[in-house]
XYZ file of C-alpha atoms in Angstrom:
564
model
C 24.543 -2.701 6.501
C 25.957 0.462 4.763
C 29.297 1.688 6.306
C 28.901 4.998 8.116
C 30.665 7.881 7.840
C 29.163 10.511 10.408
C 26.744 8.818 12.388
C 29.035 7.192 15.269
C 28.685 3.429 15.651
C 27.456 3.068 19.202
C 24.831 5.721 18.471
C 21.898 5.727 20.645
C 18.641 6.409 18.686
C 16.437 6.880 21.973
C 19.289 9.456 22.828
C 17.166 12.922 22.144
C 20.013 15.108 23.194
C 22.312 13.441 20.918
C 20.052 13.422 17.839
C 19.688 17.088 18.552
C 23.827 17.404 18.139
C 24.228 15.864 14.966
C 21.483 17.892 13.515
C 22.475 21.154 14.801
C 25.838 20.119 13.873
C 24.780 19.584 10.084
C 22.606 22.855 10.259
C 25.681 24.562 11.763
C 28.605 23.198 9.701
C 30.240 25.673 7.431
C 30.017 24.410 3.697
C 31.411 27.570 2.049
C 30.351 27.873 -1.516
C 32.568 24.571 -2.519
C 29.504 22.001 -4.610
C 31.886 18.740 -3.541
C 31.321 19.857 0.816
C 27.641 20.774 0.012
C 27.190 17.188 -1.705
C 29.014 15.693 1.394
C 26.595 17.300 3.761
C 24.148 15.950 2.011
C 25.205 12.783 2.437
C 25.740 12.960 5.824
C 22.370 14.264 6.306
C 20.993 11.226 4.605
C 22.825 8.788 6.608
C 21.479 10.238 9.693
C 17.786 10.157 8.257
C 18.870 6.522 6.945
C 19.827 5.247 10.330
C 16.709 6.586 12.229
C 14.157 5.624 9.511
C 15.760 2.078 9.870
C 14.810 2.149 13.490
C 11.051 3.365 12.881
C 10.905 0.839 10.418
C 12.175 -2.100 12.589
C 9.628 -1.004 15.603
C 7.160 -0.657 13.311
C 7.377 -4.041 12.614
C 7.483 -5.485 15.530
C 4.637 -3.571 16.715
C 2.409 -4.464 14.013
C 3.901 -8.370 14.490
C 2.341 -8.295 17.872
C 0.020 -5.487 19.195
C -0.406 -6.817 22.595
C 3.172 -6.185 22.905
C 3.667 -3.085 25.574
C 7.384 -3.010 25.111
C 7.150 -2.939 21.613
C 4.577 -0.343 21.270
C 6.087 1.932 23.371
C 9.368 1.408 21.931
C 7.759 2.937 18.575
C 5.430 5.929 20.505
C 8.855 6.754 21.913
C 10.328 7.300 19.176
C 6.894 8.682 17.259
C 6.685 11.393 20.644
C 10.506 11.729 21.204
C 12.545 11.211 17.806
C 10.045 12.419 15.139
C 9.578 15.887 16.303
C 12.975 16.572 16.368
C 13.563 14.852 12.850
C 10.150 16.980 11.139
C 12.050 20.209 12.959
C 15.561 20.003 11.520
C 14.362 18.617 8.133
C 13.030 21.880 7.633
C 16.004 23.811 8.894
C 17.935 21.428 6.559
C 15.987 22.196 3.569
C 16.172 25.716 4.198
C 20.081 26.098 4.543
C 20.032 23.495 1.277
C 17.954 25.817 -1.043
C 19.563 28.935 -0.027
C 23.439 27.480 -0.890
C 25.186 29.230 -3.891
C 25.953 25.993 -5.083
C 23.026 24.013 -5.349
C 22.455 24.957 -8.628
C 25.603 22.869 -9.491
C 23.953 19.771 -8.256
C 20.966 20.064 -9.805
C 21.660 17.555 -12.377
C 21.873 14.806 -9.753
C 19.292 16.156 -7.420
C 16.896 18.017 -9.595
C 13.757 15.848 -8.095
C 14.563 15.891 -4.743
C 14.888 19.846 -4.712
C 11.668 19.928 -6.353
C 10.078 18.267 -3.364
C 12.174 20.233 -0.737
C 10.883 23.297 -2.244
C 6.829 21.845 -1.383
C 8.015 20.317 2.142
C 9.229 24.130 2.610
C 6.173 25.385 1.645
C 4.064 22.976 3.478
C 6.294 22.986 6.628
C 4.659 24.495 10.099
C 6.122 23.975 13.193
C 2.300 24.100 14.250
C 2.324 20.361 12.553
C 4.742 18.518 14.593
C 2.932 17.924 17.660
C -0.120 17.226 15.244
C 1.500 14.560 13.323
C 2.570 13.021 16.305
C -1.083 13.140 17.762
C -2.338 11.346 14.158
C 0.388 8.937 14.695
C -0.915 7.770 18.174
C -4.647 7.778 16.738
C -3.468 5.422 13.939
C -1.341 3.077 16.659
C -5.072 3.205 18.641
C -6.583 2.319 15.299
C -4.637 -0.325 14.682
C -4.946 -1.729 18.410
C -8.796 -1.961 17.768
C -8.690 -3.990 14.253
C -5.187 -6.027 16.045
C -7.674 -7.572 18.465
C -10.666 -8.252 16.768
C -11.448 -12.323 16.737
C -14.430 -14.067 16.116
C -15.234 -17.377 17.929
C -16.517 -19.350 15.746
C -17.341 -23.807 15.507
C -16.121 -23.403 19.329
C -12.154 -22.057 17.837
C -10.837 -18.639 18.406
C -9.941 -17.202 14.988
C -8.821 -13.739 13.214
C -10.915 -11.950 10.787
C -8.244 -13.109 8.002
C -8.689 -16.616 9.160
C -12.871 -16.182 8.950
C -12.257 -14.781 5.740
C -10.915 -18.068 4.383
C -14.293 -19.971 5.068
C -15.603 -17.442 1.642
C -14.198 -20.609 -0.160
C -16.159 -23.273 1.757
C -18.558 -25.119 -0.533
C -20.950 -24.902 1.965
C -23.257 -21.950 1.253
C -24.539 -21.331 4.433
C -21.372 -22.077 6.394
C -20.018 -19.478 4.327
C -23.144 -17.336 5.059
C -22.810 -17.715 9.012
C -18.963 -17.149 8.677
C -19.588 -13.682 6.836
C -22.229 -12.563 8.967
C -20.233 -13.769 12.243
C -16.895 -11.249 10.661
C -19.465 -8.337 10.438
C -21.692 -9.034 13.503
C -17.828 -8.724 15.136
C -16.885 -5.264 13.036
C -20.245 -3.450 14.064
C -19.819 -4.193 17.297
C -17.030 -1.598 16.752
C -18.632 0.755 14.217
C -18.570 3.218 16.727
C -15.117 2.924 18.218
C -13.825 3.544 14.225
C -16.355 5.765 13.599
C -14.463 7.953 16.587
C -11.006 7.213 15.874
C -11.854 8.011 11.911
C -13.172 11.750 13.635
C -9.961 12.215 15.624
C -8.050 11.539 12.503
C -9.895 13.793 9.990
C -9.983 16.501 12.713
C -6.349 16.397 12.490
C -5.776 16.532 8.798
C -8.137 19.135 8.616
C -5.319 21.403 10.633
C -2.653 19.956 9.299
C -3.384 21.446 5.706
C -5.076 25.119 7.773
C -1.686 25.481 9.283
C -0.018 24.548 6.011
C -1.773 27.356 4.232
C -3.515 25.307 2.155
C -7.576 25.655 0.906
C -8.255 21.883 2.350
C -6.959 18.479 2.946
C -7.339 17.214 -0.432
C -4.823 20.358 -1.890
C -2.588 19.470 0.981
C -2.017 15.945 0.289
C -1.337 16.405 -3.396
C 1.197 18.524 -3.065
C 2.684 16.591 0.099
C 2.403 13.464 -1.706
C 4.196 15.142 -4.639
C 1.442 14.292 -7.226
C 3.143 16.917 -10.096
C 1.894 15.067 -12.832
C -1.691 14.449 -12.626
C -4.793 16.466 -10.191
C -8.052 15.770 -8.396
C -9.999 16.665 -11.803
C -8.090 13.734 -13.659
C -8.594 11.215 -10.855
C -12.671 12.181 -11.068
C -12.478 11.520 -14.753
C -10.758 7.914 -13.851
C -13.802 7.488 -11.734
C -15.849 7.844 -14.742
C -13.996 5.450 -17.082
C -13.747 2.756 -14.796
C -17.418 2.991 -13.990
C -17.980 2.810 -17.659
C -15.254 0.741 -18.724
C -14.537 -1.959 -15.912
C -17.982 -1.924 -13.852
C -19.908 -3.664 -16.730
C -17.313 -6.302 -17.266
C -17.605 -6.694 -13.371
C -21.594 -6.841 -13.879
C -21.061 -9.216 -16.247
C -18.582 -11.516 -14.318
C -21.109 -11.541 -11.517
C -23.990 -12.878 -14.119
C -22.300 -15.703 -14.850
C -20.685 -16.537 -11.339
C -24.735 -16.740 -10.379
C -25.949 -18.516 -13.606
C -22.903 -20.976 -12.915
C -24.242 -21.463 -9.169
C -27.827 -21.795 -9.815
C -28.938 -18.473 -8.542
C -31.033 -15.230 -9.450
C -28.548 -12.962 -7.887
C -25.238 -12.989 -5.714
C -25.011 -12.528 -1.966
C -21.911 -10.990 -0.456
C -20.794 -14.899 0.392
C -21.397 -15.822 -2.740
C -17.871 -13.679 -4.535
C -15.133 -15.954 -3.468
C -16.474 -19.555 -3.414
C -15.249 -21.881 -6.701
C -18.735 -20.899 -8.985
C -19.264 -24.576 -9.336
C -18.948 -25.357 -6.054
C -15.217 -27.205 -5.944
C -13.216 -27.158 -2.934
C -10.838 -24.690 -2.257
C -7.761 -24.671 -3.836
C -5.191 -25.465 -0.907
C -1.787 -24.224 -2.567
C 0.296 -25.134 0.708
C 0.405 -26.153 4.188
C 2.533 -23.357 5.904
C 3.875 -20.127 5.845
C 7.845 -21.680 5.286
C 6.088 -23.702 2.054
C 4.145 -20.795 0.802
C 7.663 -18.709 0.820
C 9.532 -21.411 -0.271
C 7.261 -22.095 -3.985
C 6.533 -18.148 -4.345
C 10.395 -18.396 -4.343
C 10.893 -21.244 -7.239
C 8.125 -19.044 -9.507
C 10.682 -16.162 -9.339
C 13.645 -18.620 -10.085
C 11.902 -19.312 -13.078
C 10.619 -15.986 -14.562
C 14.235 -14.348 -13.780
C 17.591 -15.129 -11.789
C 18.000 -11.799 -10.076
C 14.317 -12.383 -8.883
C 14.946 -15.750 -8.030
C 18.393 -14.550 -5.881
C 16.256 -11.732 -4.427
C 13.646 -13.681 -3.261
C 15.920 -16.383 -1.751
C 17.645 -13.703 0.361
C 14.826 -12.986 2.153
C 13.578 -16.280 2.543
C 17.340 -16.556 4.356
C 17.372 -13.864 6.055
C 13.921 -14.268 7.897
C 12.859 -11.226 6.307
C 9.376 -12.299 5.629
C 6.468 -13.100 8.715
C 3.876 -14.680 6.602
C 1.267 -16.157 9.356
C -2.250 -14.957 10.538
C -2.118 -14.719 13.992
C -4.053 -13.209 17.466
C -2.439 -9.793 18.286
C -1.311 -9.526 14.608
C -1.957 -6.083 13.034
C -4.540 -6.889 10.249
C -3.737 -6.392 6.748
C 0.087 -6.809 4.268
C 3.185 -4.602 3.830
C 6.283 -4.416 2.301
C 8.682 -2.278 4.433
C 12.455 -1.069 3.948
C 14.676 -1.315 6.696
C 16.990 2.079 4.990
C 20.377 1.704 6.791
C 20.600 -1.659 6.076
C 18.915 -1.221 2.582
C 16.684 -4.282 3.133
C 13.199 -5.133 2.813
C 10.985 -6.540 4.785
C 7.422 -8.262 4.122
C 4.653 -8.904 7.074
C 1.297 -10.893 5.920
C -1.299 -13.102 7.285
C -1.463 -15.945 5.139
C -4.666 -18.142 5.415
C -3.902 -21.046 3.526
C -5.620 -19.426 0.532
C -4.537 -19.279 -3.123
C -4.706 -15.363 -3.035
C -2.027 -15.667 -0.554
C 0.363 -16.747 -3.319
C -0.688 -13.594 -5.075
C -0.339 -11.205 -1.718
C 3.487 -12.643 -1.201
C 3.929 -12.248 -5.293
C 2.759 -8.664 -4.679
C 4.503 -8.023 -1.434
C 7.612 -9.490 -3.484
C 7.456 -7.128 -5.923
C 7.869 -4.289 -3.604
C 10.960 -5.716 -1.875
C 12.657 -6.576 -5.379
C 12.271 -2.651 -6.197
C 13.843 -2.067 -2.831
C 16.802 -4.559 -3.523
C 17.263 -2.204 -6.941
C 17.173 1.020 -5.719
C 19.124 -0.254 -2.969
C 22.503 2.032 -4.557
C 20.202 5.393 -4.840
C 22.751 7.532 -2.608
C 20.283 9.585 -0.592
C 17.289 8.614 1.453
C 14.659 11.121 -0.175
C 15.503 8.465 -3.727
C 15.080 5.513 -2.123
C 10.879 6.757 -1.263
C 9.161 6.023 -4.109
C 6.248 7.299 -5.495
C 3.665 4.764 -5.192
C 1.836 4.604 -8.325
C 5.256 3.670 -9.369
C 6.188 1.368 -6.449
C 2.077 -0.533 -6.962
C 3.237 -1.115 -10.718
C 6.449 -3.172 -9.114
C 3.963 -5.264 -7.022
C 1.475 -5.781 -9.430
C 3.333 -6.772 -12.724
C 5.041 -9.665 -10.082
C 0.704 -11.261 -9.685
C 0.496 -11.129 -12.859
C 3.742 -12.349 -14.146
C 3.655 -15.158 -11.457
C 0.377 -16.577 -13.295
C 2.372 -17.846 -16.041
C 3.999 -20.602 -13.446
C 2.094 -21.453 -10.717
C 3.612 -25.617 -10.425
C 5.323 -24.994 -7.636
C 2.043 -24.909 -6.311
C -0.150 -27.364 -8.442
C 2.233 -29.465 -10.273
C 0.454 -30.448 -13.119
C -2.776 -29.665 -12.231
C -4.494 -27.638 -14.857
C -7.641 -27.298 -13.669
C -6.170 -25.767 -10.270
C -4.082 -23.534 -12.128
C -6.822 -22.524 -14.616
C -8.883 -21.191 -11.179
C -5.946 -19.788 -9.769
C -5.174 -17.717 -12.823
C -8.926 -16.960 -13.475
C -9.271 -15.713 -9.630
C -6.624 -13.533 -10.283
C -7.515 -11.763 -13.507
C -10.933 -11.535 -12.037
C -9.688 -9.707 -8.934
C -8.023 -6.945 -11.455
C -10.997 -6.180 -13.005
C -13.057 -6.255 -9.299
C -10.125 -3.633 -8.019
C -10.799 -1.082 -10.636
C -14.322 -0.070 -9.320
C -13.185 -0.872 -5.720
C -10.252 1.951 -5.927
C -12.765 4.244 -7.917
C -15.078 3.588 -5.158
C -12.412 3.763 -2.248
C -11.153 7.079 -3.431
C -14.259 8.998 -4.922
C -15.107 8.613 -0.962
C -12.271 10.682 0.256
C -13.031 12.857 -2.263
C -16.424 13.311 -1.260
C -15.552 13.692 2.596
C -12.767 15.925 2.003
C -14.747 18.107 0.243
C -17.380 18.195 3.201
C -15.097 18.971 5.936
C -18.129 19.525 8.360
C -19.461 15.733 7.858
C -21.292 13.308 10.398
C -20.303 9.583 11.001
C -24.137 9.382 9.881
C -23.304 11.709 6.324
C -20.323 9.577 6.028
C -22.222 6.085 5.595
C -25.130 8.241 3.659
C -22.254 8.977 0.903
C -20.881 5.430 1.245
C -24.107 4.150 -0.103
C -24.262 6.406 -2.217
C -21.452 5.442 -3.900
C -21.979 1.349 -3.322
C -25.125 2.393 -5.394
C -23.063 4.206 -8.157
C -20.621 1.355 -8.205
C -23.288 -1.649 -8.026
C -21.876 -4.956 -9.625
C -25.365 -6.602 -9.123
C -24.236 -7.960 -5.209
C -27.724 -8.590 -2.784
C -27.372 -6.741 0.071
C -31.012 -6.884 1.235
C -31.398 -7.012 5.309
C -27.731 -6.357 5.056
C -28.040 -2.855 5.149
C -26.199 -1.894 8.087
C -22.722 -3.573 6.927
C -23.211 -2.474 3.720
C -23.763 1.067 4.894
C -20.260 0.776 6.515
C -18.162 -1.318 4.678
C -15.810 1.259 4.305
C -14.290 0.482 7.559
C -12.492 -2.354 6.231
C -9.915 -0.402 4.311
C -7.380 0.559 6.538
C -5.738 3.114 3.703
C -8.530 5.405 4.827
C -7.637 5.837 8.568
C -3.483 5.378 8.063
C -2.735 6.969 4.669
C -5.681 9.531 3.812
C -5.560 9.444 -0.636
C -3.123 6.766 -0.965
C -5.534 4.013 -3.094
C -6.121 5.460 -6.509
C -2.243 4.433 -6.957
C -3.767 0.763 -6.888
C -5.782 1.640 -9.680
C -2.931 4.125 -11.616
C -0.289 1.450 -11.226
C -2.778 -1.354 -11.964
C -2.944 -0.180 -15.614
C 1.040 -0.212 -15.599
C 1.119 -3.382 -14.549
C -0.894 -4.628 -17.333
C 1.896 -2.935 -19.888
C 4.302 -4.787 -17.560
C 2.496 -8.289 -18.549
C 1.859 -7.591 -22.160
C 5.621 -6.737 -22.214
C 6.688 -10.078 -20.875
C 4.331 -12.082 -23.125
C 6.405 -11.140 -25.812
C 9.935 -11.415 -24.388
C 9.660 -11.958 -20.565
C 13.750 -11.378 -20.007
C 13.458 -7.800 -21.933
C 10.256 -6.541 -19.734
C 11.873 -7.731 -16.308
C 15.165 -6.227 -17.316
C 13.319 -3.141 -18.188
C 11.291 -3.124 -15.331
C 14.310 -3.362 -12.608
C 15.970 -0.731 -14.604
C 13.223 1.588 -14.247
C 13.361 0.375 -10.304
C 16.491 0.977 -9.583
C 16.293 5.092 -10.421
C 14.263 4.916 -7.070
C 11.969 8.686 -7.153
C 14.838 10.301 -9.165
C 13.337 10.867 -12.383
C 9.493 12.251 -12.249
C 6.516 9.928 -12.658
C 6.600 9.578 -16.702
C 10.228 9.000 -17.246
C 9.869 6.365 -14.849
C 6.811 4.702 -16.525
C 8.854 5.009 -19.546
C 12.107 3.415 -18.427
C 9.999 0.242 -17.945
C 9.004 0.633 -21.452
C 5.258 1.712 -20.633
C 3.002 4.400 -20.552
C 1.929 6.782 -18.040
C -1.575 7.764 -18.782
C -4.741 6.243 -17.077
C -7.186 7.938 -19.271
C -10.019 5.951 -21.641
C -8.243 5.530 -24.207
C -5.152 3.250 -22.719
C -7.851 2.112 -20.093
C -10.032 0.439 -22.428
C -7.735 -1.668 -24.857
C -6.022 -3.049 -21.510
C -9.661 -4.234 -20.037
C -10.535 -5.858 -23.239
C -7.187 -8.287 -22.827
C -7.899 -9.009 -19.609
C -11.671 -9.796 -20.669
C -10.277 -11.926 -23.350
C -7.909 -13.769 -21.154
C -10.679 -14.768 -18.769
C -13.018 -15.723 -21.808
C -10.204 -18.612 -23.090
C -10.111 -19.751 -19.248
């Protein structure tokens, strides 16, 4: 916990009236022209911010840790309906009285980024938004209630849709067929209740960015996401190279998984199952092992890993476990007072759980290193930056998985295949994934029915060979499934942006795996201080996810696979 220096101890965060004093207090407090006051208000300004965050983070968590919890999710729509207003409302007072000091120009040095994005929250600031962002908040909490409590009863057990998904291993092809079929007979049955909540949602946005002056939602959320270095025309062009660059190695992979099991073409139950029909890799037993041997990989790829990830594991800073009432889904969450992370998964006894906690892992070590950035607005990183921490941490933990299978080379030959497989499976999945938004954000006026007609649409653009005959109603709708599109609108071609970081990040440490970890925390630790290519560049890798870097980084991955 960082010491405090203005926000009083015993402060009471469901205490509106009090909030409102130290804010008007800040917006009131004479700074004079003097640069050392105006960097001291600043401070104290972040420690406020700091101290509430941390409590919207921590409720967060618990509501997402159990949604059938009342107390808990009212404890976080209280402070979503009470605090947040408030906070959105004297931000931009804040900001105001900051960019119109004589002596901001004296801090630029230091703050140069972050006054960059005041100047766009100014701009993009209505007081028209507050109740709205509220409103989207409470449709995302309803959202999440629905996907929470979906379960599937199934071989006379109760189980989660992350559980089900585990039986996409079973040897047994038509286990594995009535497991898949029982997960989506389940979602449809609430195609229409997402279909709804997905309306309320896009109604909002939609006057979020009118009152915000902007042409639509899609010019809104660049600028509000702070995307200065690249636009919508570059991410259509990444669309194109992945489809021609990554969808035929994907095509490809899918031949032989079917030649391999004996068949003329690949149902959707067919992707996950060992192609010659081995069990399932069982990596561990429980949620305390699966912590525990993530934790010796990181011991042995770097020491400051290896102390990071012990902390956690000490500090119960990790829920790993699939459970009924748990919010679907993985996150990596900082807790900003206290300058801790925090990781929530549901593990399935899977090997890609290893990978999901390696990932998740990744994000928490960046928040251990930017833990000293002085001011809140640093310590929010930009996430094609923040994906490249997660990512390079899968890939790097390939090169030691015997915490998990000793000796066992064949195991660790599937695990390592699975995962170089899944990178070249995400890169038409994110093109897919965000070409949609683009599509429905540039049809503001679309139907639940258009929105499925597009989906296909792009499923057909983006075919990998998959048989989805009599299947056309899930496949129609599979978007549903990604919960990016209903609780952060645009945030998933940083998957695919950071993805191609990441595989700098592992050619780096194949050649001196100290140097490219070093480099890599050193880049972390500048937080969002530095824009989007000096960061890329600190780690010693390139910012650019054109053709030209795409393509010599999916022929090492394709190579890889090929010695497996």
């Amino acid at each position: 916990m960082t010491k405090r220096n203005f926000v009083p101890k015993d402060f009471d965060v469901d205490d509106v009236k009090k909030i409102g004093e130290l804010y008007r207090s800040l917006l009131l407090r004479d700074i004079g022209v003097n640069a050392d006051k105006l960097r001291q208000w600043i401070m104290d300004w972040s420690e406020l911010g700091s101290v509430l965050t941390d409590v919207s983070s921590r409720r967060y968590v618990a509501m997402t840790c159990n949604t059938q919890d009342e107390k808990a999710a009212k404890a976080y729509s209280d402070f979503v309906e009470n605090v947040q207003p408030i906070m959105n409302e004297y931000d931009d007072k804040l900001n105001k009285k900051l960019m119109t000091h004589p002596s901001k120009n004296a801090l630029k040095g230091e703050f140069s980024e972050w006054f960059k994005s005041v100047q766009v929250s100014l701009d993009l600031f209505s007081p028209d938004n507050i109740p709205l962002e509220t409103e989207e908040n409470k449709e995302i909490q309803a959202y999440q209630k629905i996907t929470g409590g979906m379960s599937v009863e199934f071989d006379g057990e109760t189980k989660t849709m992350q559980q089900m998904a585990a039986y996409m291993e079973k040897q047994d092809r038509a286990l594995r067929e009535r497991a898949w079929r029982a997960m989506w007979e389940r979602r449809l049955q609430d195609k229409e209740a997402l279909d709804k909540a997905y309306d309320k949602l896009f109604s909002i946005r939609k006057k979020i960015a009118k009152n915000a002056h902007c042409k639509d939602f899609i010019d809104y959320i660049f600028l509000a996401k702070h995307r200065f270095d690249y636009t919508p025309a570059d991410c259509e062009n990444f669309h194109e190279s992945i489809e021609k660059l990554a969808l035929p190695l994907l095509k490809e992979m899918y031949k032989r998984r079917a030649q391999k099991m004996g068949l003329d073409k690949l149902r959707p139950w067919d992707l996950d199952v060992d192609p010659l029909n081995r069990a399932p890799l069982k990596p561990y037993q429980s949620g305390a092992e699966l912590i525990d041997k993530v934790d010796q990989i990181f011991e042995s790829v770097h020491p400051q890993a290896g102390k990071w990830a012990r902390q956690m594991q000490a500090q119960n800073l990790i829920d790993p476990d699939s459970r009924l009432g748990k919010a679907p889904g993985g996150y990596q969450i900082g807790f900003d007072e206290s300058r801790l992370p925090f990781i929530f998964m549901n593990s399935a006894n899977t090997d890609r759980d290893i990978y999901t906690l390696l990932h998740e892992s990744g994000h928490s070590f960046h928040q251990f290193a930017l833990a000293d950035q002085p001011i809140l607005a640093y310590r929010d990183v930009p996430a094609e930056f923040a994906e490249v921490a997660s990512m390079s941490m899968e890939l790097i933990g390939t090169t030691n998985l015997k915490p998990f299978y000793g000796n066992d080379n064949e195991s660790i030959t599937r695990s390592i295949e699975g995962e170089l497989t899944d990178v070249i499976w995400l890169f038409p999945w994110v093109a897919s994934i965000d070409s949609f938004q683009h599509r429905l954000y540039n049809f503001p006026t679309h139907t639940a029915s258009d929105r499925s007609d597009i989906w296909d649409e792009i499923m057909d653009r983006y075919d990998a060979g998959v048989d989805y005959s009599g299947l056309e109603a899930v496949r129609r709708n599979m978007w549903q499934k990604q919960l990016h599109l209903f609780e952060c609108p645009f945030y998933y071609i940083e998957y695919g942006i950071a993805q191609i970081g990441a595989l700098q990040v592992w050619a780096n440490f194949k050649k001196d795996p100290q140097k490219a970890i070093d480099d890599l925390f050193k880049a972390e630790s500048l937080g969002s201080s530095r824009p989007l290519p000096e960061l890329f560049a600190a780690a010693n890798i390139k910012f650019d996810f054109t053709a030209k870097t795409l393509e010599p980084l999916m022929q090492v991955v394709w190579d890889e696979i090929s010695k497996l």
